[in-house]
Amino acid sequence: MNRAYLEVTRLVSLADDKEKQSQAFRLMELALEEQLRLSRSQQLLEKLSLARTMWKANVSFQNALEYMVLSLES
């Protein structure tokens, strides 16, 4: 998970507006949906969905992704 947390900063710099951020969430969803056979992927998809909901409620993209990554460690 440490690597995932570090990748948040890189992704945030690439997705610098709402449209790109929305696309990033969708691409992550699609990637995880392909791997739903694994129980871990289901948990990741649920956390991603929560992060997207937070983002839609005006939590910053970076904070929503960091929350997702940190919540997976617990």
mmCIF file with all atom_site columns, N, CA and C in Angstrom:
data_model
loop_
_atom_site.group_PDB
_atom_site.id
_atom_site.type_symbol
_atom_site.label_atom_id
_atom_site.label_alt_id
_atom_site.label_comp_id
_atom_site.label_asym_id
_atom_site.label_entity_id
_atom_site.label_seq_id
_atom_site.pdbx_PDB_ins_code
_atom_site.Cartn_x
_atom_site.Cartn_y
_atom_site.Cartn_z
_atom_site.occupancy
_atom_site.B_iso_or_equiv
_atom_site.pdbx_formal_charge
_atom_site.auth_seq_id
_atom_site.auth_comp_id
_atom_site.auth_asym_id
_atom_site.auth_atom_id
_atom_site.pdbx_PDB_model_num
ATOM 1   N N  . MET A 1 1  ? 0.804   -1.203  0.000   1.00 0.00 ? 1  MET A N  1
ATOM 2   C CA . MET A 1 1  ? 0.000   0.000   0.000   1.00 0.00 ? 1  MET A CA 1
ATOM 3   C C  . MET A 1 1  ? 0.846   1.266   0.000   1.00 0.00 ? 1  MET A C  1
ATOM 4   N N  . ASN A 1 2  ? 2.080   1.204   0.484   1.00 0.00 ? 2  ASN A N  1
ATOM 5   C CA . ASN A 1 2  ? 2.920   2.400   0.476   1.00 0.00 ? 2  ASN A CA 1
ATOM 6   C C  . ASN A 1 2  ? 3.100   2.939   -0.933  1.00 0.00 ? 2  ASN A C  1
ATOM 7   N N  . ARG A 1 3  ? 3.280   2.033   -1.890  1.00 0.00 ? 3  ARG A N  1
ATOM 8   C CA . ARG A 1 3  ? 3.450   2.475   -3.277  1.00 0.00 ? 3  ARG A CA 1
ATOM 9   C C  . ARG A 1 3  ? 2.169   3.132   -3.785  1.00 0.00 ? 3  ARG A C  1
ATOM 10  N N  . ALA A 1 4  ? 1.028   2.564   -3.431  1.00 0.00 ? 4  ALA A N  1
ATOM 11  C CA . ALA A 1 4  ? -0.248  3.141   -3.854  1.00 0.00 ? 4  ALA A CA 1
ATOM 12  C C  . ALA A 1 4  ? -0.401  4.557   -3.319  1.00 0.00 ? 4  ALA A C  1
ATOM 13  N N  . TYR A 1 5  ? -0.019  4.755   -2.069  1.00 0.00 ? 5  TYR A N  1
ATOM 14  C CA . TYR A 1 5  ? -0.121  6.087   -1.467  1.00 0.00 ? 5  TYR A CA 1
ATOM 15  C C  . TYR A 1 5  ? 0.767   7.073   -2.222  1.00 0.00 ? 5  TYR A C  1
ATOM 16  N N  . LEU A 1 6  ? 1.965   6.643   -2.608  1.00 0.00 ? 6  LEU A N  1
ATOM 17  C CA . LEU A 1 6  ? 2.877   7.518   -3.352  1.00 0.00 ? 6  LEU A CA 1
ATOM 18  C C  . LEU A 1 6  ? 2.351   7.820   -4.752  1.00 0.00 ? 6  LEU A C  1
ATOM 19  N N  . GLU A 1 7  ? 1.639   6.883   -5.340  1.00 0.00 ? 7  GLU A N  1
ATOM 20  C CA . GLU A 1 7  ? 1.100   7.088   -6.683  1.00 0.00 ? 7  GLU A CA 1
ATOM 21  C C  . GLU A 1 7  ? -0.036  8.108   -6.691  1.00 0.00 ? 7  GLU A C  1
ATOM 22  N N  . VAL A 1 8  ? -0.670  8.331   -5.539  1.00 0.00 ? 8  VAL A N  1
ATOM 23  C CA . VAL A 1 8  ? -1.752  9.320   -5.464  1.00 0.00 ? 8  VAL A CA 1
ATOM 24  C C  . VAL A 1 8  ? -1.240  10.683  -5.925  1.00 0.00 ? 8  VAL A C  1
ATOM 25  N N  . THR A 1 9  ? -0.086  11.094  -5.443  1.00 0.00 ? 9  THR A N  1
ATOM 26  C CA . THR A 1 9  ? 0.467   12.400  -5.809  1.00 0.00 ? 9  THR A CA 1
ATOM 27  C C  . THR A 1 9  ? 0.693   12.499  -7.311  1.00 0.00 ? 9  THR A C  1
ATOM 28  N N  . ARG A 1 10 ? 1.204   11.427  -7.901  1.00 0.00 ? 10 ARG A N  1
ATOM 29  C CA . ARG A 1 10 ? 1.446   11.426  -9.348  1.00 0.00 ? 10 ARG A CA 1
ATOM 30  C C  . ARG A 1 10 ? 0.133   11.520  -10.118 1.00 0.00 ? 10 ARG A C  1
ATOM 31  N N  . LEU A 1 11 ? -0.857  10.761  -9.693  1.00 0.00 ? 11 LEU A N  1
ATOM 32  C CA . LEU A 1 11 ? -2.147  10.785  -10.372 1.00 0.00 ? 11 LEU A CA 1
ATOM 33  C C  . LEU A 1 11 ? -2.812  12.149  -10.234 1.00 0.00 ? 11 LEU A C  1
ATOM 34  N N  . VAL A 1 12 ? -2.713  12.744  -9.058  1.00 0.00 ? 12 VAL A N  1
ATOM 35  C CA . VAL A 1 12 ? -3.308  14.066  -8.836  1.00 0.00 ? 12 VAL A CA 1
ATOM 36  C C  . VAL A 1 12 ? -2.689  15.093  -9.789  1.00 0.00 ? 12 VAL A C  1
ATOM 37  N N  . SER A 1 13 ? -1.387  15.011  -10.005 1.00 0.00 ? 13 SER A N  1
ATOM 38  C CA . SER A 1 13 ? -0.738  15.973  -10.903 1.00 0.00 ? 13 SER A CA 1
ATOM 39  C C  . SER A 1 13 ? -1.178  15.777  -12.356 1.00 0.00 ? 13 SER A C  1
ATOM 40  N N  . LEU A 1 14 ? -1.526  14.559  -12.725 1.00 0.00 ? 14 LEU A N  1
ATOM 41  C CA . LEU A 1 14 ? -1.980  14.281  -14.090 1.00 0.00 ? 14 LEU A CA 1
ATOM 42  C C  . LEU A 1 14 ? -3.451  14.635  -14.292 1.00 0.00 ? 14 LEU A C  1
ATOM 43  N N  . ALA A 1 15 ? -4.245  14.462  -13.267 1.00 0.00 ? 15 ALA A N  1
ATOM 44  C CA . ALA A 1 15 ? -5.690  14.714  -13.351 1.00 0.00 ? 15 ALA A CA 1
ATOM 45  C C  . ALA A 1 15 ? -5.974  16.051  -12.675 1.00 0.00 ? 15 ALA A C  1
ATOM 46  N N  . ASP A 1 16 ? -5.735  17.122  -13.416 1.00 0.00 ? 16 ASP A N  1
ATOM 47  C CA . ASP A 1 16 ? -5.778  18.452  -12.819 1.00 0.00 ? 16 ASP A CA 1
ATOM 48  C C  . ASP A 1 16 ? -7.106  19.187  -12.976 1.00 0.00 ? 16 ASP A C  1
ATOM 49  N N  . ASP A 1 17 ? -8.126  18.507  -13.505 1.00 0.00 ? 17 ASP A N  1
ATOM 50  C CA . ASP A 1 17 ? -9.456  19.114  -13.545 1.00 0.00 ? 17 ASP A CA 1
ATOM 51  C C  . ASP A 1 17 ? -10.510 18.027  -13.321 1.00 0.00 ? 17 ASP A C  1
ATOM 52  N N  . LYS A 1 18 ? -11.734 18.465  -13.082 1.00 0.00 ? 18 LYS A N  1
ATOM 53  C CA . LYS A 1 18 ? -12.811 17.529  -12.721 1.00 0.00 ? 18 LYS A CA 1
ATOM 54  C C  . LYS A 1 18 ? -13.051 16.469  -13.797 1.00 0.00 ? 18 LYS A C  1
ATOM 55  N N  . GLU A 1 19 ? -12.982 16.853  -15.052 1.00 0.00 ? 19 GLU A N  1
ATOM 56  C CA . GLU A 1 19 ? -13.231 15.880  -16.121 1.00 0.00 ? 19 GLU A CA 1
ATOM 57  C C  . GLU A 1 19 ? -12.172 14.778  -16.114 1.00 0.00 ? 19 GLU A C  1
ATOM 58  N N  . LYS A 1 20 ? -10.908 15.155  -15.991 1.00 0.00 ? 20 LYS A N  1
ATOM 59  C CA . LYS A 1 20 ? -9.834  14.159  -15.942 1.00 0.00 ? 20 LYS A CA 1
ATOM 60  C C  . LYS A 1 20 ? -9.939  13.309  -14.683 1.00 0.00 ? 20 LYS A C  1
ATOM 61  N N  . GLN A 1 21 ? -10.344 13.916  -13.584 1.00 0.00 ? 21 GLN A N  1
ATOM 62  C CA . GLN A 1 21 ? -10.496 13.174  -12.334 1.00 0.00 ? 21 GLN A CA 1
ATOM 63  C C  . GLN A 1 21 ? -11.626 12.163  -12.455 1.00 0.00 ? 21 GLN A C  1
ATOM 64  N N  . SER A 1 22 ? -12.724 12.568  -13.087 1.00 0.00 ? 22 SER A N  1
ATOM 65  C CA . SER A 1 22 ? -13.838 11.648  -13.309 1.00 0.00 ? 22 SER A CA 1
ATOM 66  C C  . SER A 1 22 ? -13.396 10.481  -14.189 1.00 0.00 ? 22 SER A C  1
ATOM 67  N N  . GLN A 1 23 ? -12.618 10.772  -15.215 1.00 0.00 ? 23 GLN A N  1
ATOM 68  C CA . GLN A 1 23 ? -12.104 9.717   -16.086 1.00 0.00 ? 23 GLN A CA 1
ATOM 69  C C  . GLN A 1 23 ? -11.176 8.781   -15.319 1.00 0.00 ? 23 GLN A C  1
ATOM 70  N N  . ALA A 1 24 ? -10.372 9.336   -14.430 1.00 0.00 ? 24 ALA A N  1
ATOM 71  C CA . ALA A 1 24 ? -9.458  8.506   -13.632 1.00 0.00 ? 24 ALA A CA 1
ATOM 72  C C  . ALA A 1 24 ? -10.249 7.547   -12.751 1.00 0.00 ? 24 ALA A C  1
ATOM 73  N N  . PHE A 1 25 ? -11.308 8.057   -12.099 1.00 0.00 ? 25 PHE A N  1
ATOM 74  C CA . PHE A 1 25 ? -12.148 7.175   -11.282 1.00 0.00 ? 25 PHE A CA 1
ATOM 75  C C  . PHE A 1 25 ? -12.746 6.072   -12.150 1.00 0.00 ? 25 PHE A C  1
ATOM 76  N N  . ARG A 1 26 ? -13.234 6.417   -13.329 1.00 0.00 ? 26 ARG A N  1
ATOM 77  C CA . ARG A 1 26 ? -13.864 5.421   -14.205 1.00 0.00 ? 26 ARG A CA 1
ATOM 78  C C  . ARG A 1 26 ? -12.849 4.372   -14.662 1.00 0.00 ? 26 ARG A C  1
ATOM 79  N N  . LEU A 1 27 ? -11.640 4.798   -15.007 1.00 0.00 ? 27 LEU A N  1
ATOM 80  C CA . LEU A 1 27 ? -10.613 3.835   -15.421 1.00 0.00 ? 27 LEU A CA 1
ATOM 81  C C  . LEU A 1 27 ? -10.239 2.896   -14.278 1.00 0.00 ? 27 LEU A C  1
ATOM 82  N N  . MET A 1 28 ? -10.162 3.437   -13.061 1.00 0.00 ? 28 MET A N  1
ATOM 83  C CA . MET A 1 28 ? -9.862  2.579   -11.910 1.00 0.00 ? 28 MET A CA 1
ATOM 84  C C  . MET A 1 28 ? -10.994 1.584   -11.686 1.00 0.00 ? 28 MET A C  1
ATOM 85  N N  . GLU A 1 29 ? -12.250 2.053   -11.844 1.00 0.00 ? 29 GLU A N  1
ATOM 86  C CA . GLU A 1 29 ? -13.399 1.154   -11.690 1.00 0.00 ? 29 GLU A CA 1
ATOM 87  C C  . GLU A 1 29 ? -13.338 0.028   -12.714 1.00 0.00 ? 29 GLU A C  1
ATOM 88  N N  . LEU A 1 30 ? -13.066 0.375   -13.960 1.00 0.00 ? 30 LEU A N  1
ATOM 89  C CA . LEU A 1 30 ? -13.007 -0.640  -15.015 1.00 0.00 ? 30 LEU A CA 1
ATOM 90  C C  . LEU A 1 30 ? -11.902 -1.656  -14.750 1.00 0.00 ? 30 LEU A C  1
ATOM 91  N N  . ALA A 1 31 ? -10.756 -1.178  -14.321 1.00 0.00 ? 31 ALA A N  1
ATOM 92  C CA . ALA A 1 31 ? -9.643  -2.089  -14.031 1.00 0.00 ? 31 ALA A CA 1
ATOM 93  C C  . ALA A 1 31 ? -10.005 -3.046  -12.903 1.00 0.00 ? 31 ALA A C  1
ATOM 94  N N  . LEU A 1 32 ? -10.680 -2.536  -11.887 1.00 0.00 ? 32 LEU A N  1
ATOM 95  C CA . LEU A 1 32 ? -11.052 -3.394  -10.758 1.00 0.00 ? 32 LEU A CA 1
ATOM 96  C C  . LEU A 1 32 ? -12.189 -4.344  -11.116 1.00 0.00 ? 32 LEU A C  1
ATOM 97  N N  . GLU A 1 33 ? -13.122 -3.885  -11.939 1.00 0.00 ? 33 GLU A N  1
ATOM 98  C CA . GLU A 1 33 ? -14.227 -4.751  -12.345 1.00 0.00 ? 33 GLU A CA 1
ATOM 99  C C  . GLU A 1 33 ? -13.722 -5.973  -13.103 1.00 0.00 ? 33 GLU A C  1
ATOM 100 N N  . GLU A 1 34 ? -12.635 -5.809  -13.852 1.00 0.00 ? 34 GLU A N  1
ATOM 101 C CA . GLU A 1 34 ? -12.058 -6.933  -14.593 1.00 0.00 ? 34 GLU A CA 1
ATOM 102 C C  . GLU A 1 34 ? -11.510 -7.997  -13.651 1.00 0.00 ? 34 GLU A C  1
ATOM 103 N N  . GLN A 1 35 ? -11.166 -7.597  -12.455 1.00 0.00 ? 35 GLN A N  1
ATOM 104 C CA . GLN A 1 35 ? -10.554 -8.527  -11.499 1.00 0.00 ? 35 GLN A CA 1
ATOM 105 C C  . GLN A 1 35 ? -11.504 -8.896  -10.357 1.00 0.00 ? 35 GLN A C  1
ATOM 106 N N  . LEU A 1 36 ? -12.799 -8.724  -10.547 1.00 0.00 ? 36 LEU A N  1
ATOM 107 C CA . LEU A 1 36 ? -13.760 -8.971  -9.472  1.00 0.00 ? 36 LEU A CA 1
ATOM 108 C C  . LEU A 1 36 ? -13.738 -10.399 -8.946  1.00 0.00 ? 36 LEU A C  1
ATOM 109 N N  . ARG A 1 37 ? -13.160 -11.296 -9.692  1.00 0.00 ? 37 ARG A N  1
ATOM 110 C CA . ARG A 1 37 ? -13.097 -12.678 -9.222  1.00 0.00 ? 37 ARG A CA 1
ATOM 111 C C  . ARG A 1 37 ? -12.320 -12.793 -7.922  1.00 0.00 ? 37 ARG A C  1
ATOM 112 N N  . LEU A 1 38 ? -11.442 -11.861 -7.679  1.00 0.00 ? 38 LEU A N  1
ATOM 113 C CA . LEU A 1 38 ? -10.658 -11.870 -6.443  1.00 0.00 ? 38 LEU A CA 1
ATOM 114 C C  . LEU A 1 38 ? -11.415 -11.109 -5.361  1.00 0.00 ? 38 LEU A C  1
ATOM 115 N N  . SER A 1 39 ? -11.475 -11.654 -4.168  1.00 0.00 ? 39 SER A N  1
ATOM 116 C CA . SER A 1 39 ? -12.216 -10.990 -3.094  1.00 0.00 ? 39 SER A CA 1
ATOM 117 C C  . SER A 1 39 ? -11.621 -9.628  -2.767  1.00 0.00 ? 39 SER A C  1
ATOM 118 N N  . ARG A 1 40 ? -10.321 -9.489  -2.890  1.00 0.00 ? 40 ARG A N  1
ATOM 119 C CA . ARG A 1 40 ? -9.662  -8.206  -2.610  1.00 0.00 ? 40 ARG A CA 1
ATOM 120 C C  . ARG A 1 40 ? -10.146 -7.132  -3.585  1.00 0.00 ? 40 ARG A C  1
ATOM 121 N N  . SER A 1 41 ? -10.396 -7.506  -4.823  1.00 0.00 ? 41 SER A N  1
ATOM 122 C CA . SER A 1 41 ? -10.866 -6.539  -5.812  1.00 0.00 ? 41 SER A CA 1
ATOM 123 C C  . SER A 1 41 ? -12.226 -5.984  -5.432  1.00 0.00 ? 41 SER A C  1
ATOM 124 N N  . GLN A 1 42 ? -13.082 -6.829  -4.865  1.00 0.00 ? 42 GLN A N  1
ATOM 125 C CA . GLN A 1 42 ? -14.396 -6.357  -4.419  1.00 0.00 ? 42 GLN A CA 1
ATOM 126 C C  . GLN A 1 42 ? -14.230 -5.292  -3.339  1.00 0.00 ? 42 GLN A C  1
ATOM 127 N N  . GLN A 1 43 ? -13.338 -5.530  -2.402  1.00 0.00 ? 43 GLN A N  1
ATOM 128 C CA . GLN A 1 43 ? -13.082 -4.554  -1.340  1.00 0.00 ? 43 GLN A CA 1
ATOM 129 C C  . GLN A 1 43 ? -12.518 -3.257  -1.933  1.00 0.00 ? 43 GLN A C  1
ATOM 130 N N  . LEU A 1 44 ? -11.601 -3.382  -2.877  1.00 0.00 ? 44 LEU A N  1
ATOM 131 C CA . LEU A 1 44 ? -11.028 -2.200  -3.520  1.00 0.00 ? 44 LEU A CA 1
ATOM 132 C C  . LEU A 1 44 ? -12.095 -1.403  -4.262  1.00 0.00 ? 44 LEU A C  1
ATOM 133 N N  . LEU A 1 45 ? -12.978 -2.106  -4.955  1.00 0.00 ? 45 LEU A N  1
ATOM 134 C CA . LEU A 1 45 ? -14.040 -1.431  -5.693  1.00 0.00 ? 45 LEU A CA 1
ATOM 135 C C  . LEU A 1 45 ? -14.974 -0.686  -4.746  1.00 0.00 ? 45 LEU A C  1
ATOM 136 N N  . GLU A 1 46 ? -15.285 -1.279  -3.609  1.00 0.00 ? 46 GLU A N  1
ATOM 137 C CA . GLU A 1 46 ? -16.127 -0.605  -2.618  1.00 0.00 ? 46 GLU A CA 1
ATOM 138 C C  . GLU A 1 46 ? -15.444 0.647   -2.076  1.00 0.00 ? 46 GLU A C  1
ATOM 139 N N  . LYS A 1 47 ? -14.152 0.555   -1.791  1.00 0.00 ? 47 LYS A N  1
ATOM 140 C CA . LYS A 1 47 ? -13.406 1.716   -1.291  1.00 0.00 ? 47 LYS A CA 1
ATOM 141 C C  . LYS A 1 47 ? -13.315 2.797   -2.364  1.00 0.00 ? 47 LYS A C  1
ATOM 142 N N  . LEU A 1 48 ? -13.131 2.376   -3.622  1.00 0.00 ? 48 LEU A N  1
ATOM 143 C CA . LEU A 1 48 ? -13.081 3.331   -4.723  1.00 0.00 ? 48 LEU A CA 1
ATOM 144 C C  . LEU A 1 48 ? -14.418 4.047   -4.874  1.00 0.00 ? 48 LEU A C  1
ATOM 145 N N  . SER A 1 49 ? -15.497 3.312   -4.740  1.00 0.00 ? 49 SER A N  1
ATOM 146 C CA . SER A 1 49 ? -16.824 3.911   -4.823  1.00 0.00 ? 49 SER A CA 1
ATOM 147 C C  . SER A 1 49 ? -17.024 4.951   -3.723  1.00 0.00 ? 49 SER A C  1
ATOM 148 N N  . LEU A 1 50 ? -16.575 4.634   -2.519  1.00 0.00 ? 50 LEU A N  1
ATOM 149 C CA . LEU A 1 50 ? -16.665 5.595   -1.417  1.00 0.00 ? 50 LEU A CA 1
ATOM 150 C C  . LEU A 1 50 ? -15.818 6.832   -1.712  1.00 0.00 ? 50 LEU A C  1
ATOM 151 N N  . ALA A 1 51 ? -14.616 6.632   -2.242  1.00 0.00 ? 51 ALA A N  1
ATOM 152 C CA . ALA A 1 51 ? -13.749 7.770   -2.577  1.00 0.00 ? 51 ALA A CA 1
ATOM 153 C C  . ALA A 1 51 ? -14.403 8.659   -3.630  1.00 0.00 ? 51 ALA A C  1
ATOM 154 N N  . ARG A 1 52 ? -15.044 8.042   -4.609  1.00 0.00 ? 52 ARG A N  1
ATOM 155 C CA . ARG A 1 52 ? -15.718 8.834   -5.647  1.00 0.00 ? 52 ARG A CA 1
ATOM 156 C C  . ARG A 1 52 ? -16.885 9.612   -5.054  1.00 0.00 ? 52 ARG A C  1
ATOM 157 N N  . THR A 1 53 ? -17.628 9.001   -4.156  1.00 0.00 ? 53 THR A N  1
ATOM 158 C CA . THR A 1 53 ? -18.730 9.691   -3.488  1.00 0.00 ? 53 THR A CA 1
ATOM 159 C C  . THR A 1 53 ? -18.208 10.886  -2.698  1.00 0.00 ? 53 THR A C  1
ATOM 160 N N  . MET A 1 54 ? -17.108 10.691  -1.999  1.00 0.00 ? 54 MET A N  1
ATOM 161 C CA . MET A 1 54 ? -16.491 11.791  -1.246  1.00 0.00 ? 54 MET A CA 1
ATOM 162 C C  . MET A 1 54 ? -16.079 12.918  -2.196  1.00 0.00 ? 54 MET A C  1
ATOM 163 N N  . TRP A 1 55 ? -15.463 12.553  -3.321  1.00 0.00 ? 55 TRP A N  1
ATOM 164 C CA . TRP A 1 55 ? -15.010 13.532  -4.310  1.00 0.00 ? 55 TRP A CA 1
ATOM 165 C C  . TRP A 1 55 ? -16.197 14.321  -4.866  1.00 0.00 ? 55 TRP A C  1
ATOM 166 N N  . LYS A 1 56 ? -17.297 13.617  -5.146  1.00 0.00 ? 56 LYS A N  1
ATOM 167 C CA . LYS A 1 56 ? -18.493 14.293  -5.654  1.00 0.00 ? 56 LYS A CA 1
ATOM 168 C C  . LYS A 1 56 ? -19.079 15.249  -4.620  1.00 0.00 ? 56 LYS A C  1
ATOM 169 N N  . ALA A 1 57 ? -18.791 14.985  -3.344  1.00 0.00 ? 57 ALA A N  1
ATOM 170 C CA . ALA A 1 57 ? -19.258 15.862  -2.265  1.00 0.00 ? 57 ALA A CA 1
ATOM 171 C C  . ALA A 1 57 ? -18.222 16.953  -1.968  1.00 0.00 ? 57 ALA A C  1
ATOM 172 N N  . ASN A 1 58 ? -17.346 17.207  -2.933  1.00 0.00 ? 58 ASN A N  1
ATOM 173 C CA . ASN A 1 58 ? -16.347 18.279  -2.877  1.00 0.00 ? 58 ASN A CA 1
ATOM 174 C C  . ASN A 1 58 ? -15.168 18.025  -1.965  1.00 0.00 ? 58 ASN A C  1
ATOM 175 N N  . VAL A 1 59 ? -14.902 16.771  -1.616  1.00 0.00 ? 59 VAL A N  1
ATOM 176 C CA . VAL A 1 59 ? -13.627 16.437  -0.985  1.00 0.00 ? 59 VAL A CA 1
ATOM 177 C C  . VAL A 1 59 ? -12.607 16.452  -2.120  1.00 0.00 ? 59 VAL A C  1
ATOM 178 N N  . SER A 1 60 ? -11.419 16.967  -1.879  1.00 0.00 ? 60 SER A N  1
ATOM 179 C CA . SER A 1 60 ? -10.435 17.052  -2.963  1.00 0.00 ? 60 SER A CA 1
ATOM 180 C C  . SER A 1 60 ? -10.107 15.656  -3.498  1.00 0.00 ? 60 SER A C  1
ATOM 181 N N  . PHE A 1 61 ? -9.743  15.611  -4.764  1.00 0.00 ? 61 PHE A N  1
ATOM 182 C CA . PHE A 1 61 ? -9.375  14.364  -5.430  1.00 0.00 ? 61 PHE A CA 1
ATOM 183 C C  . PHE A 1 61 ? -8.265  13.667  -4.650  1.00 0.00 ? 61 PHE A C  1
ATOM 184 N N  . GLN A 1 62 ? -7.236  14.427  -4.280  1.00 0.00 ? 62 GLN A N  1
ATOM 185 C CA . GLN A 1 62 ? -6.113  13.855  -3.542  1.00 0.00 ? 62 GLN A CA 1
ATOM 186 C C  . GLN A 1 62 ? -6.556  13.305  -2.194  1.00 0.00 ? 62 GLN A C  1
ATOM 187 N N  . ASN A 1 63 ? -7.345  14.056  -1.439  1.00 0.00 ? 63 ASN A N  1
ATOM 188 C CA . ASN A 1 63 ? -7.782  13.585  -0.124  1.00 0.00 ? 63 ASN A CA 1
ATOM 189 C C  . ASN A 1 63 ? -8.656  12.341  -0.231  1.00 0.00 ? 63 ASN A C  1
ATOM 190 N N  . ALA A 1 64 ? -9.522  12.291  -1.235  1.00 0.00 ? 64 ALA A N  1
ATOM 191 C CA . ALA A 1 64 ? -10.385 11.120  -1.417  1.00 0.00 ? 64 ALA A CA 1
ATOM 192 C C  . ALA A 1 64 ? -9.548  9.876   -1.724  1.00 0.00 ? 64 ALA A C  1
ATOM 193 N N  . LEU A 1 65 ? -8.550  10.024  -2.604  1.00 0.00 ? 65 LEU A N  1
ATOM 194 C CA . LEU A 1 65 ? -7.702  8.877   -2.943  1.00 0.00 ? 65 LEU A CA 1
ATOM 195 C C  . LEU A 1 65 ? -6.819  8.463   -1.776  1.00 0.00 ? 65 LEU A C  1
ATOM 196 N N  . GLU A 1 66 ? -6.283  9.440   -1.054  1.00 0.00 ? 66 GLU A N  1
ATOM 197 C CA . GLU A 1 66 ? -5.459  9.107   0.109   1.00 0.00 ? 66 GLU A CA 1
ATOM 198 C C  . GLU A 1 66 ? -6.287  8.388   1.166   1.00 0.00 ? 66 GLU A C  1
ATOM 199 N N  . TYR A 1 67 ? -7.529  8.827   1.369   1.00 0.00 ? 67 TYR A N  1
ATOM 200 C CA . TYR A 1 67 ? -8.417  8.160   2.320   1.00 0.00 ? 67 TYR A CA 1
ATOM 201 C C  . TYR A 1 67 ? -8.640  6.713   1.895   1.00 0.00 ? 67 TYR A C  1
ATOM 202 N N  . MET A 1 68 ? -8.859  6.508   0.602   1.00 0.00 ? 68 MET A N  1
ATOM 203 C CA . MET A 1 68 ? -9.086  5.158   0.089   1.00 0.00 ? 68 MET A CA 1
ATOM 204 C C  . MET A 1 68 ? -7.878  4.270   0.378   1.00 0.00 ? 68 MET A C  1
ATOM 205 N N  . VAL A 1 69 ? -6.701  4.752   0.053   1.00 0.00 ? 69 VAL A N  1
ATOM 206 C CA . VAL A 1 69 ? -5.485  3.962   0.251   1.00 0.00 ? 69 VAL A CA 1
ATOM 207 C C  . VAL A 1 69 ? -5.271  3.662   1.729   1.00 0.00 ? 69 VAL A C  1
ATOM 208 N N  . LEU A 1 70 ? -5.430  4.674   2.567   1.00 0.00 ? 70 LEU A N  1
ATOM 209 C CA . LEU A 1 70 ? -5.217  4.474   4.003   1.00 0.00 ? 70 LEU A CA 1
ATOM 210 C C  . LEU A 1 70 ? -6.258  3.538   4.610   1.00 0.00 ? 70 LEU A C  1
ATOM 211 N N  . SER A 1 71 ? -7.497  3.604   4.128   1.00 0.00 ? 71 SER A N  1
ATOM 212 C CA . SER A 1 71 ? -8.542  2.734   4.680   1.00 0.00 ? 71 SER A CA 1
ATOM 213 C C  . SER A 1 71 ? -8.310  1.272   4.308   1.00 0.00 ? 71 SER A C  1
ATOM 214 N N  . LEU A 1 72 ? -7.584  1.024   3.241   1.00 0.00 ? 72 LEU A N  1
ATOM 215 C CA . LEU A 1 72 ? -7.276  -0.350  2.845   1.00 0.00 ? 72 LEU A CA 1
ATOM 216 C C  . LEU A 1 72 ? -6.242  -0.984  3.761   1.00 0.00 ? 72 LEU A C  1
ATOM 217 N N  . GLU A 1 73 ? -5.454  -0.164  4.418   1.00 0.00 ? 73 GLU A N  1
ATOM 218 C CA . GLU A 1 73 ? -4.416  -0.683  5.309   1.00 0.00 ? 73 GLU A CA 1
ATOM 219 C C  . GLU A 1 73 ? -4.978  -1.144  6.646   1.00 0.00 ? 73 GLU A C  1
ATOM 220 N N  . SER A 1 74 ? -6.178  -0.687  6.984   1.00 0.00 ? 74 SER A N  1
ATOM 221 C CA . SER A 1 74 ? -6.743  -1.064  8.290   1.00 0.00 ? 74 SER A CA 1
ATOM 222 C C  . SER A 1 74 ? -7.515  -2.357  8.232   1.00 0.00 ? 74 SER A C  1
#
